[in-house]
Coordinates of C-alpha atoms and ligand atoms in Angstrom, one line a residue:
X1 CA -82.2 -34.9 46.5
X2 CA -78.6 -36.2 45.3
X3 CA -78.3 -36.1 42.2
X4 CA -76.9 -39.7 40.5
X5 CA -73.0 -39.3 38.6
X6 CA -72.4 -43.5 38.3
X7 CA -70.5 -45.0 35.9
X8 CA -70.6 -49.1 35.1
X9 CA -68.3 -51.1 33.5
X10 CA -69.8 -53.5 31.1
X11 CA -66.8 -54.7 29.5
X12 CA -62.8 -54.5 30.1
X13 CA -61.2 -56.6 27.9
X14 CA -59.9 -55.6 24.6
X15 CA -60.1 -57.7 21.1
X16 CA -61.0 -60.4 22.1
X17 CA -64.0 -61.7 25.5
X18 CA -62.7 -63.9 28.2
X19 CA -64.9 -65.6 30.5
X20 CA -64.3 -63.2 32.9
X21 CA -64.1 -60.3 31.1
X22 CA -66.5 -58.4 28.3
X23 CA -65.3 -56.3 25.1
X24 CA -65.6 -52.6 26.1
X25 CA -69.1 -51.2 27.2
X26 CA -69.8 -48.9 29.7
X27 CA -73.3 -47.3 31.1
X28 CA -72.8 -43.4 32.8
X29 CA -75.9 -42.2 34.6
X30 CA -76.3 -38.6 34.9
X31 CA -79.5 -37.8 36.9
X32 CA -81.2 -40.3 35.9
X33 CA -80.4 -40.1 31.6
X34 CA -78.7 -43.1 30.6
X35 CA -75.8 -43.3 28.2
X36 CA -74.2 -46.1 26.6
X37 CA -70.4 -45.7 25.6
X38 CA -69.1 -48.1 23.3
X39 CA -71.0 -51.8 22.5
X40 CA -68.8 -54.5 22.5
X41 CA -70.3 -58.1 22.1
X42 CA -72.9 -59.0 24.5
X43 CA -73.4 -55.6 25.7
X44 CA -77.4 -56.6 25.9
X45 CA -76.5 -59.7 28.6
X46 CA -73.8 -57.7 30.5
X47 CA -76.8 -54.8 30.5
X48 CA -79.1 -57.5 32.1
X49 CA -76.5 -59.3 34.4
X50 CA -76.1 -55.6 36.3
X51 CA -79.9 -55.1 36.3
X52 CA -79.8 -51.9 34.0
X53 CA -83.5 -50.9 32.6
X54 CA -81.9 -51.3 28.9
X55 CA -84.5 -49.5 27.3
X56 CA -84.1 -46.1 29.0
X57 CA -80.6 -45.5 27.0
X58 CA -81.5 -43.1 24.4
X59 CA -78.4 -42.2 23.3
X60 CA -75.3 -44.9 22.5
X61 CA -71.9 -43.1 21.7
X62 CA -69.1 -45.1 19.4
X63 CA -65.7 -44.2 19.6
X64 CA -64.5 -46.7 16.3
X65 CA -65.4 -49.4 14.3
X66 CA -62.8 -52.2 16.2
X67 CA -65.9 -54.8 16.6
X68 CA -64.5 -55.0 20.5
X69 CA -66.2 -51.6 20.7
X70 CA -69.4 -52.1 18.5
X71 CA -70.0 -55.7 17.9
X72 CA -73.1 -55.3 20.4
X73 CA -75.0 -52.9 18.6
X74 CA -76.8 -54.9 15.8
X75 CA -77.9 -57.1 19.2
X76 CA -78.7 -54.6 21.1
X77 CA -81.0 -52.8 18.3
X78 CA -82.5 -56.2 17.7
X79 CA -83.5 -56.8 21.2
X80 CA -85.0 -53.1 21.2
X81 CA -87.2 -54.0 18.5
X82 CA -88.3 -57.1 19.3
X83 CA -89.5 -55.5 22.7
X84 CA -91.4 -53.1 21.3
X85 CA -89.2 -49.8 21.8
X86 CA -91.1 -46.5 21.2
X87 CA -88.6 -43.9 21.9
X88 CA -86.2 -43.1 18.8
X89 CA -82.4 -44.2 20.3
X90 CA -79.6 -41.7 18.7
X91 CA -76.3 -43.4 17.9
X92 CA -73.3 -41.3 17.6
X93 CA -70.3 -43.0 15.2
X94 CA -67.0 -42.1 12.9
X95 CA -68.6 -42.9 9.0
X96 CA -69.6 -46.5 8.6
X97 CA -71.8 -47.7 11.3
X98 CA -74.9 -46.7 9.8
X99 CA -74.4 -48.6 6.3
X100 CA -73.1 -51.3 8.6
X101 CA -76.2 -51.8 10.4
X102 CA -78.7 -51.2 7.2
X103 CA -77.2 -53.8 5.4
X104 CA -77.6 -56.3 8.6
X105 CA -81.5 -55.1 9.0
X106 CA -82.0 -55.3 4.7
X107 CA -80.7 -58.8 4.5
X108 CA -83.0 -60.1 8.0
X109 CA -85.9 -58.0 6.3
X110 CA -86.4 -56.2 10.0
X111 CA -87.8 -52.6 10.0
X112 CA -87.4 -51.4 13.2
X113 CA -90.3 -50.2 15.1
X114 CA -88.8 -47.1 16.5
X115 CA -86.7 -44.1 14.9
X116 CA -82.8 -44.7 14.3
X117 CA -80.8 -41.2 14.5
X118 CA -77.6 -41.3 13.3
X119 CA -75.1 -38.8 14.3
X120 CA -71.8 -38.9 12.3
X121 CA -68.7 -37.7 13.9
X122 CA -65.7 -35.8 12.9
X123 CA -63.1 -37.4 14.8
X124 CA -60.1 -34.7 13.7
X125 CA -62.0 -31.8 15.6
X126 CA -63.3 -32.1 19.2
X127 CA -66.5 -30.3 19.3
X128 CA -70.0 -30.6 21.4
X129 CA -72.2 -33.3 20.0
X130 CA -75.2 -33.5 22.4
X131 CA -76.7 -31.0 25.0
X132 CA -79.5 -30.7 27.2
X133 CA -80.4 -28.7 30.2
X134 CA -78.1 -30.2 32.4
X135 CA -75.0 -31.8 30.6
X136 CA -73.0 -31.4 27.6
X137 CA -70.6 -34.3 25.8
X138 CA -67.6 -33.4 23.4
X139 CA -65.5 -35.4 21.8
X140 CA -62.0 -35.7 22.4
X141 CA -59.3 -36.6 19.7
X142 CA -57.2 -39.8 20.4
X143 CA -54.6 -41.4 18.5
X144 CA -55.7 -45.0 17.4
X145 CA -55.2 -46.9 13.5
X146 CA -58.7 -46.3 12.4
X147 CA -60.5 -42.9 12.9
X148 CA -61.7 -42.9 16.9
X149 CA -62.5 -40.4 19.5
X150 CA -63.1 -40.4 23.1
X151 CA -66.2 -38.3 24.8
X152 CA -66.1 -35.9 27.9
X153 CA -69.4 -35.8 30.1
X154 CA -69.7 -32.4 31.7
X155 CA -72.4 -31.3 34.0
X156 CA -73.7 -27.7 33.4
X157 CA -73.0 -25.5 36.2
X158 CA -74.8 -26.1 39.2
X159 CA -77.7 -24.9 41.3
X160 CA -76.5 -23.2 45.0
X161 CA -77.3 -26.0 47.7
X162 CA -79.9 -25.3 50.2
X163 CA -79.1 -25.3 53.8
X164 CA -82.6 -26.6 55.2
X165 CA -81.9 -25.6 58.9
X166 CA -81.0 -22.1 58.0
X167 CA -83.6 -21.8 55.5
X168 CA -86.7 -22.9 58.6
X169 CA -84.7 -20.6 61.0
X170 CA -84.9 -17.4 58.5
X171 CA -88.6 -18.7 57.7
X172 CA -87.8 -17.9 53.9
X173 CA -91.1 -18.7 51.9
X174 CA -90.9 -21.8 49.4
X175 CA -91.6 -19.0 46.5
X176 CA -88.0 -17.7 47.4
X177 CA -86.3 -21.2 46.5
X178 CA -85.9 -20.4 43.0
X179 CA -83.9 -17.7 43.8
X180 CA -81.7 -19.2 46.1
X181 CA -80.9 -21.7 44.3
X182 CA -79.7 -19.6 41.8
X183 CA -77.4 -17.7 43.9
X184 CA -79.7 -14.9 44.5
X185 CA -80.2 -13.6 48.1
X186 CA -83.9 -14.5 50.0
X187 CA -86.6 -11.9 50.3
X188 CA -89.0 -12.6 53.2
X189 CA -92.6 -11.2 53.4
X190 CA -92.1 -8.8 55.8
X191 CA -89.0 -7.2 53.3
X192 CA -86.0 -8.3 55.0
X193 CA -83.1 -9.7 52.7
X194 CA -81.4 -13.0 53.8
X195 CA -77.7 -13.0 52.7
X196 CA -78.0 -16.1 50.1
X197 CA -74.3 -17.3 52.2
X198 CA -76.6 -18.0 55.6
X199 CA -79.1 -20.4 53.7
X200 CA -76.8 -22.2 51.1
X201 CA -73.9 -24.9 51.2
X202 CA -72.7 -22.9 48.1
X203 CA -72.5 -24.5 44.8
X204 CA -72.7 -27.9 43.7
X205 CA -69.7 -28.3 41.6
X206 CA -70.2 -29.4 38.2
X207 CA -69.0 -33.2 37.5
X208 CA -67.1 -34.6 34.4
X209 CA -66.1 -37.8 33.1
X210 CA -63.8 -38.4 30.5
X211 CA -64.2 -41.6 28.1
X212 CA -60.7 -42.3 26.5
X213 CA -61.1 -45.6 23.9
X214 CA -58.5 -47.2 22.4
X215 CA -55.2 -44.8 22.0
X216 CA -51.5 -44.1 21.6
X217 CA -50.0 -42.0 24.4
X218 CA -50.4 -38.7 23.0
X219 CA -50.0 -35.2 24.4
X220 CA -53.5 -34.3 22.5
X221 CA -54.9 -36.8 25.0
X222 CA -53.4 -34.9 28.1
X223 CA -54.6 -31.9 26.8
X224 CA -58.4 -32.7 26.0
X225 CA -59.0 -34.1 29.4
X226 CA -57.1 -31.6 31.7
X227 CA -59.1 -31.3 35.0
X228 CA -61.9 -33.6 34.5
X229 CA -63.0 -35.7 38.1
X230 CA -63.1 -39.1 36.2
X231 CA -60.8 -40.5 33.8
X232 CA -60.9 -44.0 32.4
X233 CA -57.9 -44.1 30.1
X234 CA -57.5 -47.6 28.4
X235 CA -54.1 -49.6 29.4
X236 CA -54.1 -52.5 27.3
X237 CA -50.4 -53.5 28.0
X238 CA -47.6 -53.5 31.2
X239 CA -44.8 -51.3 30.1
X240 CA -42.7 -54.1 29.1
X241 CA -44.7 -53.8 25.6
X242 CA -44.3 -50.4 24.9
X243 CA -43.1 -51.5 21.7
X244 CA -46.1 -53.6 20.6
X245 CA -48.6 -50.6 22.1
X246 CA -47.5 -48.6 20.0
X247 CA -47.4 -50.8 17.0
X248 CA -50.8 -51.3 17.3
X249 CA -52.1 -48.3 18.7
X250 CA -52.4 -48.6 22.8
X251 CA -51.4 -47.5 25.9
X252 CA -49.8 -49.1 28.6
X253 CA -50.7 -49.1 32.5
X254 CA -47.7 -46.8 33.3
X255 CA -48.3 -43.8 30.2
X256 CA -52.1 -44.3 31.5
X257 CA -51.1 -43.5 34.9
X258 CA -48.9 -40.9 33.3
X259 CA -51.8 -38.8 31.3
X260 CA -53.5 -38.8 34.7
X261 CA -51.1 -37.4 36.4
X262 CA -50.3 -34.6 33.9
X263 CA -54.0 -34.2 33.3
X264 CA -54.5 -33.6 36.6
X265 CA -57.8 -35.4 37.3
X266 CA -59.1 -36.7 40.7
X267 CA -59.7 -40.7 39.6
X268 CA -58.0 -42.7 37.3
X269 CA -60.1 -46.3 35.5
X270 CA -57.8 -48.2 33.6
X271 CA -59.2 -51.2 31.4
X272 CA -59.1 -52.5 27.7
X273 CA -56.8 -55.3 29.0
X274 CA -55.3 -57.8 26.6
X275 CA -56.6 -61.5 27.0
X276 CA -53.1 -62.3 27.9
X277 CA -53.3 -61.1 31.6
X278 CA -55.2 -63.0 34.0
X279 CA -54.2 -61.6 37.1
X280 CA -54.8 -57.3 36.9
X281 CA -52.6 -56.5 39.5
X282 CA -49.4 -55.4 38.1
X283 CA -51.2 -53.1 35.8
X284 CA -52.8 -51.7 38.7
X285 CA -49.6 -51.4 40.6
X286 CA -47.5 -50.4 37.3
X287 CA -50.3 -47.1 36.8
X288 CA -50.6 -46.4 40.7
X289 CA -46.1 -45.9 40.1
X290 CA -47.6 -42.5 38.4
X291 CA -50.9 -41.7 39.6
X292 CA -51.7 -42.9 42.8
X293 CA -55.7 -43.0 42.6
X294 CA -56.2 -45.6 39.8
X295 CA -58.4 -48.0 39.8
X296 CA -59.3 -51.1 37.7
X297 CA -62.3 -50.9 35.5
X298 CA -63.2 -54.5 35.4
X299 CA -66.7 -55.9 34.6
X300 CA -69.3 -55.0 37.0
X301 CA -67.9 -52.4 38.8
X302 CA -69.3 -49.1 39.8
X303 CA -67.7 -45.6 39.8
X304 CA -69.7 -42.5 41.8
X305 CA -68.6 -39.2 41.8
X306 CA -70.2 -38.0 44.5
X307 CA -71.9 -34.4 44.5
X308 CA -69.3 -32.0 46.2
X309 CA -71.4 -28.4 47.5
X310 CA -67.8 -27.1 48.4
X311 CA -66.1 -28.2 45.1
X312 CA -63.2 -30.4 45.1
X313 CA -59.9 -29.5 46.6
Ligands
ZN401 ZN1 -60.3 -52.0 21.3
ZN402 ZN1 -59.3 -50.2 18.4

């Protein structure tokens, strides 16, 4: 069965909501595990509006304290609580977040009914911060006025993909699949080997999406996501502003376009748009002048990358 790789878009807009658009919030399904990056206002409704079973995210990453990216969090914990959550939910943060959110439960006298594991991160030094069987996340250093880091979503290498048809023809026993899947060749009962190349599509190559928050252009940037399938690079500014992105610490549509490009990846998201622009458009068009597959990362939409036996020319 495929295996799911689907990232949502909960929230685009940066500082400030719009009516059309959220703070940042996104959901990225890996197989089924369910993780929440950032938690901008409202987080819990746009969570709801897109018919996402809220309480099967055990693990909500925060790249920085800007309320656009965690003003949703004290809601969403609420909400958990008042539901009756059982699983323990793990919250990785720079410093702060956990003091944030005690003093907010101490003063409403809540003690939540489920466990609260806080993971602190060091945003100076990428490094692994979560792994299980079948993924890893690391963080990756940006360059923003408060400490903040972005996270890369890597899929552990793959199993080999079964050619059914070849595998009935051969008659290789189901206790063989194992094996096959692991690259090794088939044994049948009567002793013949199968060449594990005549029952496999070869292997599934391993997917990776690359979270980049709020950020300065910055060569670290480049670096720290060279290669990955999906990047969504914030682009809070057209070019035009380059001065005022960098006094405050963003990116514009074009130097987006332009980390894509010299990353190398296959797809380019671009969001975190200032409230100024209604139509998205030109920052589309502006990023696309660099990297021709960008897209826009506005509320609600839906990002697959699709599983690729071959891997990815
Ligand atoms: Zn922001
Ligand atoms: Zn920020």
């Amino acid at each position: 069965m495929a295996s799911a790789f689907e990232l949502t878009i909960l929230g685009s807009s940066s500082a400030t909501p719009t009516v059309n658009r959220n703070t940042t919030a996104q959901l990225l399904n890996v197989a089924e595990r369910f993780f929440l990056i950032d938690c901008g206002e409202a987080t819990q409704i746009q969570l709801r509006k897109y018919k996402i079973r809220f309480q099967r995210i055990n693990h909500i990453f925060i790249s920085h304290l800007h309320g656009d990216h965690y003003l949703g969090l004290m809601g969403l914990l609420s909400s958990f609580h008042l539901l009756g959550r059982i699983n323990p939910i793990h919250i990785y943060s720079p410093s702060g977040l956990k003091e944030i959110i005690a003093i907010q439960m101490n003063f409403s006298g809540t003690n939540l009914c489920f466990e609260t594991v806080w993971h602190e991160l060091d945003t100076e030094n990428p490094k692994i911060i979560f792994e299980d069987k079948i993924l890893t996340v690391e963080t990756i250093i940006l360059n923003h006025r408060v400490p903040c880091c972005g996270f890369i979503f890597r899929e552990k290498e793959r199993e080999f993909s079964i050619n059914k048809e070849q595998v009935i023809f051969y008659g290789v026993p189901l206790t063989q699949m194992v094996n096959v899947k692991s690259g090794q060749d088939a044994v049948l009962n009567d002793g013949t080997i199968i060449k594990n190349a005549l029952i496999t599509r070869g292997k599934q190559k391993a997917r990776s999406y690359a979270f980049c928050s709020d950020t300065r252009f910055d060569d670290r940037v480049i670096q720290g996501v060279k290669g990955v399938d999906l990047l969504y690079h914030e682009a809070t500014f057209m070019h035009d502003l380059l001065e005022r992105a960098k006094q405050t610490y963003h990116t514009t549509a074009l130097e987006a376009g332009r980390v894509a490009r010299l990353a190398k990846v296959w797809k380019l998201i671009i969001g975190h748009f200032s409230a100024r622009y209604v139509d998205l458009n030109p920052l589309l068009a502006e990023a696309k002048t660099e990297f021709e597959s960008t897209f826009l990362g506005e509320d609600g939409a839906i990002f697959n990358i699709p599983e690729q036996p071959f891997g990815r020319n």
